CSV table of C-alpha atoms in Angstrom, one decimal:
chain,number,residue,atom,x,y,z
A,1,MET,CA,18.1,154.8,66.7
A,2,LYS,CA,20.6,154.2,69.5
A,3,LEU,CA,19.7,151.3,71.6
A,4,GLN,CA,20.8,150.2,75.0
A,5,PHE,CA,21.0,146.6,75.7
A,6,PHE,CA,22.2,144.2,78.2
A,7,LYS,CA,23.8,140.7,77.5
A,8,TYR,CA,22.9,137.9,79.9
A,9,GLN,CA,23.8,134.1,79.8
A,10,GLY,CA,22.5,131.2,81.8
A,11,THR,CA,24.6,128.1,81.4
A,12,GLY,CA,25.8,129.5,78.1
A,13,ASN,CA,22.2,130.2,76.6
A,14,ASP,CA,22.6,133.9,76.0
A,15,PHE,CA,20.3,136.5,75.3
A,16,VAL,CA,20.1,140.4,74.4
A,17,ILE,CA,17.8,141.8,77.0
A,18,ILE,CA,16.1,145.3,76.5
A,19,ASP,CA,14.3,147.3,79.2
A,20,ASN,CA,11.2,148.3,77.2
A,21,ARG,CA,9.1,149.6,79.8
A,22,GLN,CA,8.6,152.9,78.0
A,23,ASP,CA,7.6,150.8,74.9
A,24,THR,CA,10.0,152.3,72.5
A,25,PHE,CA,11.4,149.1,71.0
A,26,PRO,CA,9.9,148.4,67.4
A,27,LYS,CA,8.3,144.9,68.3
A,28,ASN,CA,7.3,144.0,64.8
A,29,ASN,CA,10.8,144.6,63.3
A,30,THR,CA,11.8,140.9,62.9
A,31,LYS,CA,14.9,142.0,60.8
A,32,LEU,CA,16.2,144.3,63.7
A,33,VAL,CA,15.6,141.3,66.3
A,34,ALA,CA,17.6,138.9,63.9
A,35,GLN,CA,20.2,141.5,63.4
A,36,LEU,CA,20.7,142.0,67.1
A,37,CYS,CA,21.0,138.4,67.7
A,38,ASP,CA,23.5,137.7,64.7
A,39,ARG,CA,26.8,136.8,66.1
A,40,ARG,CA,28.8,138.4,63.2
A,41,PHE,CA,26.8,141.6,62.2
A,42,GLY,CA,25.1,142.2,65.8
A,43,VAL,CA,25.4,141.8,69.5
A,44,GLY,CA,25.1,137.9,69.2
A,45,ALA,CA,22.6,135.8,71.1
A,46,ASP,CA,20.3,132.8,71.1
A,47,GLY,CA,17.3,135.2,71.6
A,48,LEU,CA,16.2,138.7,72.4
A,49,ILE,CA,14.1,139.4,75.4
A,50,LEU,CA,12.0,142.6,76.3
A,51,LEU,CA,11.1,143.4,79.8
A,52,GLU,CA,7.7,145.2,79.8
A,53,ASN,CA,5.3,146.6,82.3
A,54,ASP,CA,2.4,144.4,83.4
A,55,LYS,CA,-0.7,145.1,85.4
A,56,MET,CA,-1.0,141.7,86.8
A,57,SER,CA,2.6,141.0,87.9
A,58,ASP,CA,5.9,142.6,88.6
A,59,PHE,CA,6.8,142.7,84.9
A,60,LYS,CA,6.1,141.0,81.4
A,61,MET,CA,8.4,138.9,79.3
A,62,VAL,CA,8.4,139.1,75.6
A,63,TYR,CA,10.7,136.6,73.9
A,64,TYR,CA,12.1,136.4,70.5
A,65,ASN,CA,14.0,133.5,68.7
A,66,ALA,CA,17.3,134.3,66.9
A,67,ASP,CA,15.5,134.2,63.8
A,68,GLY,CA,13.6,137.3,64.7
A,69,GLY,CA,10.0,135.6,65.2
A,70,GLU,CA,8.2,135.8,68.7
A,71,SER,CA,8.2,132.5,70.3
A,72,THR,CA,7.2,130.2,73.3
A,73,MET,CA,8.5,130.1,76.6
A,74,CYS,CA,12.3,130.1,77.4
A,75,GLY,CA,13.4,128.9,80.6
A,76,ASN,CA,17.0,130.0,80.8
A,77,GLY,CA,15.7,133.4,79.3
A,78,GLY,CA,13.1,133.7,81.9
A,79,ARG,CA,15.8,133.2,84.7
A,80,CYS,CA,18.0,135.9,83.0
A,81,LEU,CA,15.2,138.3,83.0
A,82,VAL,CA,14.6,137.7,86.5
A,83,ALA,CA,18.3,138.5,87.2
A,84,PHE,CA,17.9,141.6,85.0
A,85,ALA,CA,14.7,142.8,86.8
A,86,HIS,CA,16.7,142.4,90.1
A,87,TYR,CA,19.6,144.4,88.5
A,88,LEU,CA,17.1,147.2,87.6
A,89,GLY,CA,15.8,147.2,91.3
A,90,ILE,CA,12.2,146.4,90.0
A,91,ILE,CA,12.2,143.2,92.3
A,92,GLY,CA,13.6,142.0,95.5
A,93,GLY,CA,14.4,138.4,96.3
A,94,LYS,CA,11.0,137.1,95.0
A,95,THR,CA,8.8,137.9,92.0
A,96,THR,CA,6.1,136.9,89.7
A,97,PHE,CA,6.0,137.7,86.0
A,98,THR,CA,3.8,137.2,83.2
A,99,ALA,CA,5.2,135.3,80.0
A,100,VAL,CA,3.5,133.9,76.9
A,101,ASP,CA,2.7,130.6,78.7
A,102,GLY,CA,1.2,132.4,81.7
A,103,LEU,CA,2.3,133.5,85.2
A,104,HIS,CA,5.7,132.5,86.7
A,105,GLU,CA,7.2,132.6,90.2
A,106,ALA,CA,10.9,132.9,90.8
A,107,THR,CA,13.3,133.7,93.5
A,108,ILE,CA,16.9,134.8,93.0
A,109,GLU,CA,19.8,134.5,95.4
A,110,GLY,CA,23.0,135.8,94.3
A,111,ASP,CA,23.4,134.6,90.7
A,112,LEU,CA,21.2,131.6,91.3
A,113,VAL,CA,17.7,132.1,89.9
A,114,ASN,CA,14.8,129.4,90.7
A,115,LEU,CA,12.1,129.5,88.2
A,116,LYS,CA,8.5,127.8,88.5
A,117,MET,CA,7.6,126.2,85.3
A,118,VAL,CA,4.3,125.3,83.8
A,119,ASP,CA,2.7,122.2,84.9
A,120,VAL,CA,2.8,119.1,82.6
A,121,GLU,CA,-0.2,117.0,82.3
A,122,GLU,CA,0.3,115.2,79.1
A,123,ILE,CA,3.3,113.2,77.9
A,124,ARG,CA,3.3,111.1,74.8
A,125,GLU,CA,5.4,108.1,75.1
A,126,LYS,CA,6.6,106.7,71.7
A,127,PRO,CA,9.0,103.6,71.1
A,128,ALA,CA,12.0,105.9,70.3
A,129,TYR,CA,11.2,109.1,72.0
A,130,THR,CA,8.9,111.1,74.4
A,131,PHE,CA,7.2,114.3,73.7
A,132,LEU,CA,5.8,117.0,76.1
A,133,ASP,CA,5.3,120.8,76.4
A,134,THR,CA,7.1,122.6,79.2
A,135,GLY,CA,6.0,126.0,77.9
A,136,SER,CA,7.7,125.1,74.6
A,137,PRO,CA,7.5,121.7,72.7
A,138,HIS,CA,10.1,119.3,73.4
A,139,HIS,CA,11.2,116.0,71.6
A,140,VAL,CA,13.3,113.8,74.4
A,141,GLN,CA,15.5,111.0,73.0
A,142,LEU,CA,17.9,108.8,74.7
A,143,VAL,CA,21.1,108.0,72.7
A,144,GLU,CA,24.4,106.3,73.4
A,145,GLY,CA,27.8,108.4,72.9
A,146,LEU,CA,26.3,111.8,73.4
A,147,GLN,CA,29.6,113.7,73.3
A,148,LYS,CA,30.2,112.5,69.7
A,149,PHE,CA,26.7,112.5,68.6
A,150,ASP,CA,25.8,114.8,65.5
A,151,VAL,CA,23.3,117.0,67.3
A,152,HIS,CA,22.9,119.5,64.5
A,153,LYS,CA,22.1,116.8,61.7
A,154,GLU,CA,20.0,114.7,63.7
A,155,GLY,CA,18.3,117.4,65.2
A,156,ALA,CA,17.7,119.2,62.1
A,157,LYS,CA,16.2,116.0,60.7
A,158,LEU,CA,13.7,115.5,63.4
A,159,ARG,CA,12.7,119.2,63.8
A,160,TYR,CA,11.6,119.3,60.3
A,161,GLY,CA,11.0,115.9,59.2
A,162,LEU,CA,8.9,114.8,62.1
A,163,TYR,CA,7.2,118.0,63.4
A,164,GLY,CA,6.8,120.0,60.2
A,165,LYS,CA,6.8,123.8,59.7
A,166,ALA,CA,5.7,124.3,63.5
A,167,GLY,CA,8.7,122.4,64.5
A,168,SER,CA,9.9,121.1,67.9
A,169,ASN,CA,13.0,121.5,69.9
A,170,ILE,CA,15.0,118.4,70.1
A,171,ASN,CA,16.8,116.9,73.1
A,172,PHE,CA,19.2,114.2,72.9
A,173,VAL,CA,20.0,112.7,76.4
A,174,GLU,CA,22.4,110.0,78.0
A,175,GLN,CA,22.1,109.0,81.7
A,176,GLN,CA,25.2,109.5,83.9
A,177,ASN,CA,23.9,108.1,87.2
A,178,ALA,CA,20.7,107.4,89.1
A,179,ASP,CA,19.6,111.3,89.3
A,180,THR,CA,21.9,112.9,86.6
A,181,PHE,CA,21.5,113.2,82.7
A,182,GLN,CA,23.6,114.7,80.1
A,183,VAL,CA,21.8,116.8,77.6
A,184,ARG,CA,22.3,118.3,74.2
A,185,THR,CA,19.5,120.4,72.6
A,186,TYR,CA,18.8,121.4,69.0
A,187,GLU,CA,16.7,124.6,69.3
A,188,ARG,CA,14.2,125.7,66.6
A,189,GLY,CA,14.3,129.4,65.9
A,190,VAL,CA,18.0,129.2,66.6
A,191,GLU,CA,18.3,126.3,64.0
A,192,ASP,CA,21.4,124.8,65.6
A,193,GLU,CA,22.5,123.3,69.0
A,194,THR,CA,22.8,125.7,71.8
A,195,TYR,CA,25.0,125.4,74.9
A,196,SER,CA,21.7,125.0,77.0
A,197,CYS,CA,17.8,125.1,76.9
A,198,GLY,CA,15.9,125.7,80.1
A,199,THR,CA,12.6,124.1,78.9
A,200,GLY,CA,14.6,121.6,77.2
A,201,VAL,CA,16.2,120.2,80.3
A,202,THR,CA,12.8,120.6,82.3
A,203,ALA,CA,11.3,118.2,79.7
A,204,VAL,CA,14.1,116.0,80.0
A,205,ALA,CA,13.8,115.6,83.8
A,206,VAL,CA,10.0,115.3,83.6
A,207,ALA,CA,10.4,112.7,80.8
A,208,MET,CA,13.1,110.6,82.6
A,209,HIS,CA,11.1,110.2,85.7
A,210,LYS,CA,8.0,109.5,83.6
A,211,LEU,CA,10.0,106.6,81.8
A,212,GLY,CA,11.2,105.3,85.2
A,213,LYS,CA,14.9,106.0,84.4
A,214,THR,CA,15.0,108.0,87.8
A,215,ILE,CA,13.0,107.9,90.8
A,216,ALA,CA,14.5,111.1,92.2
A,217,LYS,CA,12.2,114.2,92.5
A,218,THR,CA,15.3,116.5,92.0
A,219,VAL,CA,17.2,115.9,88.8
A,220,LYS,CA,20.6,117.1,87.9
A,221,ILE,CA,21.2,118.0,84.2
A,222,ASN,CA,24.5,118.6,82.6
A,223,THR,CA,24.6,120.8,79.5
A,224,PRO,CA,27.5,121.9,77.4
A,225,GLY,CA,27.2,125.4,79.1
A,226,GLY,CA,26.9,124.2,82.7
A,227,ASP,CA,24.7,122.5,85.3
A,228,LEU,CA,21.0,122.8,86.1
A,229,SER,CA,18.7,121.3,88.5
A,230,ILE,CA,14.9,120.7,88.3
A,231,SER,CA,12.8,119.7,91.1
A,232,PHE,CA,9.0,118.6,90.8
A,233,GLU,CA,6.0,117.0,92.2
A,234,GLN,CA,4.1,114.1,90.6
A,235,ASN,CA,0.6,113.0,91.3
A,236,ASN,CA,-1.5,110.7,89.2
A,237,GLY,CA,0.6,111.2,86.3
A,238,ASN,CA,0.7,115.0,86.4
A,239,TYR,CA,3.8,117.0,87.1
A,240,THR,CA,3.4,120.0,89.3
A,241,ASN,CA,5.6,122.6,91.2
A,242,ILE,CA,8.3,122.2,88.8
A,243,TYR,CA,11.4,124.6,89.4
A,244,LEU,CA,14.2,125.2,87.1
A,245,LYS,CA,17.4,126.3,89.0
A,246,GLY,CA,20.8,127.7,87.8
A,247,PRO,CA,22.9,130.7,87.3
A,248,ALA,CA,22.1,133.7,85.4
A,249,ILE,CA,24.6,136.0,84.9
A,250,LEU,CA,25.3,139.8,83.4
A,251,VAL,CA,28.1,139.4,80.7
A,252,TYR,CA,28.0,143.1,79.6
A,253,LYS,CA,25.8,146.2,78.6
A,254,GLY,CA,26.3,148.5,75.8
A,255,GLU,CA,24.6,150.6,73.1
A,256,ILE,CA,24.3,149.8,69.5
A,257,GLU,CA,23.2,151.9,66.4
A,258,CYS,CA,20.1,150.4,64.9
């Protein structure tokens, strides 16, 4: 089978994206998904995304981790899929689409995509970390010396040891100034550090505000792959109107024999 694909990246978080509106992709073939995401034997990506038809919105997002398993929401992937839908001419400057965690709104202007994330109502504060779900589960932990921190070793230890088989994404954070934080993320499903994680930086921004580390309602996040901004509203402990904003760029398109 010859498969047409598109490679997108959002602050270094990269994805194989496929137009599956004709429902031709073998969605249960986890080995094929993992092969396409393999950086030595395939295209290479942190995940694979299918764009599909949807009766309730402009399109549907189906997301797979690099290990081949269908997964929870991916913020940077969602932003890249919006850019892809715009490239295909499916949408204009505004859109709504359906993902595993519900309906999302987004706008696109040039390379910048602003994506509305799910509301956050429950935040678990522990002595050493914070846990919350922003469409995917996230552990947020402040550390010192983040640039030299062993994210793979410590992230894997927490991902398996603290959260068991289901696991959680693990975010290590260092504050840079009143409204800016540096973040490095270990992603489950990729089982390694990624250059950026959209639901992860969203979790960090909300957690840092909840902990009183910032009073800003627009938080800047620096990741190894680039800069993102997260804006939100807060009322009675609930976080609503959360938006993740950053670049989403087409790297290349091609065909591969499967």
